[in-house]
Every structure is written in structure tokens, then in C-alpha cells.
Short mmCIF file of C-alpha atoms in Angstrom, two decimals:
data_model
loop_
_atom_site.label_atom_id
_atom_site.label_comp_id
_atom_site.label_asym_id
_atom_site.label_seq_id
_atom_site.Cartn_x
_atom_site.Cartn_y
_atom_site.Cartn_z
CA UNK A 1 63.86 -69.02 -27.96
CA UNK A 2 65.33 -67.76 -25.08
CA UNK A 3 68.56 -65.45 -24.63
CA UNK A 4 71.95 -66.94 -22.35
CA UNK A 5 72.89 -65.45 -19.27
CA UNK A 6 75.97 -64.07 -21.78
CA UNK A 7 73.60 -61.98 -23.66
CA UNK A 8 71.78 -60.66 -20.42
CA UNK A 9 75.02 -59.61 -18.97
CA UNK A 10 76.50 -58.36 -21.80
CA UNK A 11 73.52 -56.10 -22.44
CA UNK A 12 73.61 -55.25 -18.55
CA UNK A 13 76.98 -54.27 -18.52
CA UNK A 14 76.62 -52.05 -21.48
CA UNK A 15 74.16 -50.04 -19.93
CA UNK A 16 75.75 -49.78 -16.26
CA UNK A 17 78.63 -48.00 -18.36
CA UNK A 18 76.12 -45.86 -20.24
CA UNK A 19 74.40 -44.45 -17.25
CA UNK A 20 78.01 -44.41 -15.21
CA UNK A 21 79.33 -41.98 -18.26
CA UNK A 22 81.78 -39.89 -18.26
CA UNK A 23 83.24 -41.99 -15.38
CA UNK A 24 84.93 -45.37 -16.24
CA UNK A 25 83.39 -48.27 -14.97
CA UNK A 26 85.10 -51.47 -13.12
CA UNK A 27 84.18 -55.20 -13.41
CA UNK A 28 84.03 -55.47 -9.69
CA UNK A 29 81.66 -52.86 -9.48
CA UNK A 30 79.19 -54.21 -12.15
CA UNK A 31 80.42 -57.89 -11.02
CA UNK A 32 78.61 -57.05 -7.25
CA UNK A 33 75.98 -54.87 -9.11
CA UNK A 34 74.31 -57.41 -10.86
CA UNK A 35 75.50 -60.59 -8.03
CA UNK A 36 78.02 -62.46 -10.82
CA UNK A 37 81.49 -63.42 -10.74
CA UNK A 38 84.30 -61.17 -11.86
CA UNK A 39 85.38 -64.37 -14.22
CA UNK A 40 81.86 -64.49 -15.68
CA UNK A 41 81.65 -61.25 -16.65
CA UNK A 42 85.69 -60.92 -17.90
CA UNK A 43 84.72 -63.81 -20.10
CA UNK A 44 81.45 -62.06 -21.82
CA UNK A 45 83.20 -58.14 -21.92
CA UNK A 46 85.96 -60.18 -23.95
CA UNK A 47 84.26 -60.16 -27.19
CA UNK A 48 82.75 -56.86 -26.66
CA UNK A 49 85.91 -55.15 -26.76
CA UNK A 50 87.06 -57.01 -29.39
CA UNK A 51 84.42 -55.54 -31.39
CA UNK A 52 84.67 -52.33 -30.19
CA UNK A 53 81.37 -51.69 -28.19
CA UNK A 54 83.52 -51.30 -25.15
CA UNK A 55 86.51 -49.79 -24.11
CA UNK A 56 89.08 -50.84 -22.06
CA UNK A 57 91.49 -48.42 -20.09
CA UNK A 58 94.67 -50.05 -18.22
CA UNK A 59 96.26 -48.80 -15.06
CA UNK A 60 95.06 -48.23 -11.32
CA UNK A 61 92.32 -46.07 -11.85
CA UNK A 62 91.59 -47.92 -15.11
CA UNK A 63 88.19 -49.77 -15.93
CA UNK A 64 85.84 -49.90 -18.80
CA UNK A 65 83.64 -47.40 -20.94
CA UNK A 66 81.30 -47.74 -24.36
CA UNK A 67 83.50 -48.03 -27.25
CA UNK A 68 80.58 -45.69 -28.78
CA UNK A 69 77.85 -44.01 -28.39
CA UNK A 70 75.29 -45.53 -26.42
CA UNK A 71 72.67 -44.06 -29.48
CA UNK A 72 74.85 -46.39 -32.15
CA UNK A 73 74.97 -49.77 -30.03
CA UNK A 74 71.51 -51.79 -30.61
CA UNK A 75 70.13 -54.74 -28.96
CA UNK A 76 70.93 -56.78 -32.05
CA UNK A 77 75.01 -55.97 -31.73
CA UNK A 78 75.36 -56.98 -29.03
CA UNK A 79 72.87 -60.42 -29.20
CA UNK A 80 75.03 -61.34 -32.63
CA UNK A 81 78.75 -60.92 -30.63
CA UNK A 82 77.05 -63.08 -27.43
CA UNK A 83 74.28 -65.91 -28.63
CA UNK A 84 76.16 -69.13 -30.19
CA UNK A 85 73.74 -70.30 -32.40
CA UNK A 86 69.73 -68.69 -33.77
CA UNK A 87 68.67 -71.77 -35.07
CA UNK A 88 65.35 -72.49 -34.53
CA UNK A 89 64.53 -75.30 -34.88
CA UNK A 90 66.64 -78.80 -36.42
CA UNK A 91 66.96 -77.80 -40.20
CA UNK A 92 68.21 -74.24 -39.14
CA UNK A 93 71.57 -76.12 -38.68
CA UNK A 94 74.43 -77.21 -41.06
CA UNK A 95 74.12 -80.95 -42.13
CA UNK A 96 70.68 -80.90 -40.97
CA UNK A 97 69.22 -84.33 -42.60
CA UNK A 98 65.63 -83.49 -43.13
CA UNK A 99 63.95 -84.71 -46.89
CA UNK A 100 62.09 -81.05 -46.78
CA UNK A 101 64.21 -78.40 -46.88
CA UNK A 102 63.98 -75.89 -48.99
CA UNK A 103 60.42 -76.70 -49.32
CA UNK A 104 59.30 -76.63 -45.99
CA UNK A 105 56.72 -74.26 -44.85
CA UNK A 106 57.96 -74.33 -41.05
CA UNK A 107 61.63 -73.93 -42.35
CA UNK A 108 59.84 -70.75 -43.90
CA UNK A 109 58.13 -69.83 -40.89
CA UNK A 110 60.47 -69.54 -38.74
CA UNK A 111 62.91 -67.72 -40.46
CA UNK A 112 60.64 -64.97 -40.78
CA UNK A 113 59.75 -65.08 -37.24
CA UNK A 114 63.87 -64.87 -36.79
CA UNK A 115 63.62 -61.84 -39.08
CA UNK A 116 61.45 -59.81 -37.21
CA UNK A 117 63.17 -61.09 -34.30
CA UNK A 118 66.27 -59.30 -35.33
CA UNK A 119 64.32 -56.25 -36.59
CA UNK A 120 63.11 -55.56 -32.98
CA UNK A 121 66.50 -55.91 -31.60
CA UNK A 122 67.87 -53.19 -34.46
CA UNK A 123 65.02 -50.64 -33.35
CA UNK A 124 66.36 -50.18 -29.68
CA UNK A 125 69.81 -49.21 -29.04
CA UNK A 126 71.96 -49.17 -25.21
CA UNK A 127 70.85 -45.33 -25.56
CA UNK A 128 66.78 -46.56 -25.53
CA UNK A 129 67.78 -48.83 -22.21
CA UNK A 130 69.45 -46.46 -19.96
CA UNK A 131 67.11 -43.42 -20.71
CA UNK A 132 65.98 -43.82 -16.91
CA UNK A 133 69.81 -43.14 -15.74
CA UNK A 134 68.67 -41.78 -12.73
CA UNK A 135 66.49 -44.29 -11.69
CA UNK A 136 69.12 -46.46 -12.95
CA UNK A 137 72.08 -45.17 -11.38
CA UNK A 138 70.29 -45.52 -8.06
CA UNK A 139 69.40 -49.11 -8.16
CA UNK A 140 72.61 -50.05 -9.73
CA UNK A 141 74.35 -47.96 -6.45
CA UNK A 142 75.70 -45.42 -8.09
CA UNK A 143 73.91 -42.52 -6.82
CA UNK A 144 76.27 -41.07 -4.75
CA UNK A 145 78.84 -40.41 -8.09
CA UNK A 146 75.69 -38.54 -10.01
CA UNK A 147 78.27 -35.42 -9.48
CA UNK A 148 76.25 -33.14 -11.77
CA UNK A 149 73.30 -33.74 -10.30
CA UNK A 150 74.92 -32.86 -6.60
CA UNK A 151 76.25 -30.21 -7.88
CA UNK A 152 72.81 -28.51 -8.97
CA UNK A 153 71.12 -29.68 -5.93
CA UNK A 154 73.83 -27.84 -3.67
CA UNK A 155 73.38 -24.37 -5.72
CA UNK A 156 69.92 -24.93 -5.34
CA UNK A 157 70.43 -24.73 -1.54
CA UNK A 158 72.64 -21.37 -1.58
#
């Protein structure tokens, strides 16, 4: 199994606001961040707003922030709002022809490996991701805003 670009992004994009908090975030910013298109990543924000893991605020200094807590977003959320389809294999699908299921052992098999799949993805959470956000901030480029952080350095100095 492997996850889309969507999910990647998405994921991505949640933590570049995370570790960008309390400032709002803008798509061209993450857009050249991460080397995508502004379209691409319009397209995949889309449903996270809709579902309220991200915020959107309107106007010219607008841009986006976490809808909540970075602590109360998992992996999983965000995987279920971006990834089309989890079937596995053939008979995971709807109309799936196959004389064996329901009595299949792979059928079986797999679905457990799904379910510990999604377990994993519950036990981290956007919070779990962006615990380096220093580390993060400066390879995302957005060390220069860490405003906090200048501001104890400074009154260090005095």
C-alpha cells in the first residue's frame, strides 16, 4: 500500500501551519515550501477545511491555520479525508466477483493488517509531527518569523 501525493501534502501542510502558529499561513508559502503548485495544494486543503482540520481566513493578510489543535488531529484524519479507496486487494471492493468471500483467509488477513494500519495512524497526531518546530521552521524557511525566539535571544544579549 502506498499513500498519494494528496495524503503527503495534506499531512505536510498541516504541520507547516502547526509549527507557523500563532501566525496564519499562505498557500504560496507552503506551495514554494514543499516545490508544488498553488492549484495542487488548493485542491487537497479543500476537503480539509471542509472538515474542519483547517481554517481559512479571507482578506489581504488572510491565509490558513489548524481548525484545531494540532494534539486532536491524527495521522488517520487526515489519511480518511485524502486516500480514495483502502482496499487491499480485489475482494476489498464492491461487486467484487470472487467464489470466496466471506470465507477467505487472505480476505481475513488483510483486513487485519488494514486494522492495525489505521491503529498506527490514530496513535500519532499533527502535534507528534511538528514537535521539532524549530528544526522545522528552519528547513521549511521560516526562521526568520520565530519572533519569540528573537525576542529571548535579543534580551539575552542586553
Amino acid at each position: 500500500m502506498r499513500m498519494t501525493r494528496q495524503s503527503n501534502y495534506a499531512i505536510r501542510t498541516l504541520v507547516y501551519c502547526a509549527v507557523n502558529e500563532p501566525q496564519l499561513s499562505r498557500v504560496a508559502e507552503i506551495a514554494k515550501a514543499y516545490a508544488i503548485s498553488e492549484l495542487f495544494l488548493f485542491k487537497l486543503i479543500k476537503p480539509l477545511v471542509e472538515n474542519g482540520l483547517l481554517q481559512t481566513v479571507r482578506g489581504r493578510h488572510g491565509g490558513i491555520r489548524l481548525g484545531k489543535p494540532a494534539d486532536q488531529i491524527t495521522l488517520l484524519d487526515t489519511i480518511r479525508l485524502t486516500e480514495e479507496s483502502f482496499a487491499l486487494a480485489e475482494c476489498f471492493e464492491e461487486g467484487a466477483d470472487c467464489p470466496l468471500i466471506g470465507e477467505c483467509d487472505l480476505n481475513s488477513a488483510l483486513r487485519e493488517a488494514l486494522g492495525a494500519f489505521f491503529d498506527v495512524l490514530a496513535g500519532y497526531t499533527i502535534a507528534d509531527l511538528a514537535s521539532k518546530k524549530r528544526s522545522i521552521r528552519e528547513r521549511l524557511g521560516l526562521y526568520d518569523l520565530d519572533v519569540p525566539a528573537l525576542a529571548e535571544t535579543q534580551l539575552a544579549e542586553i
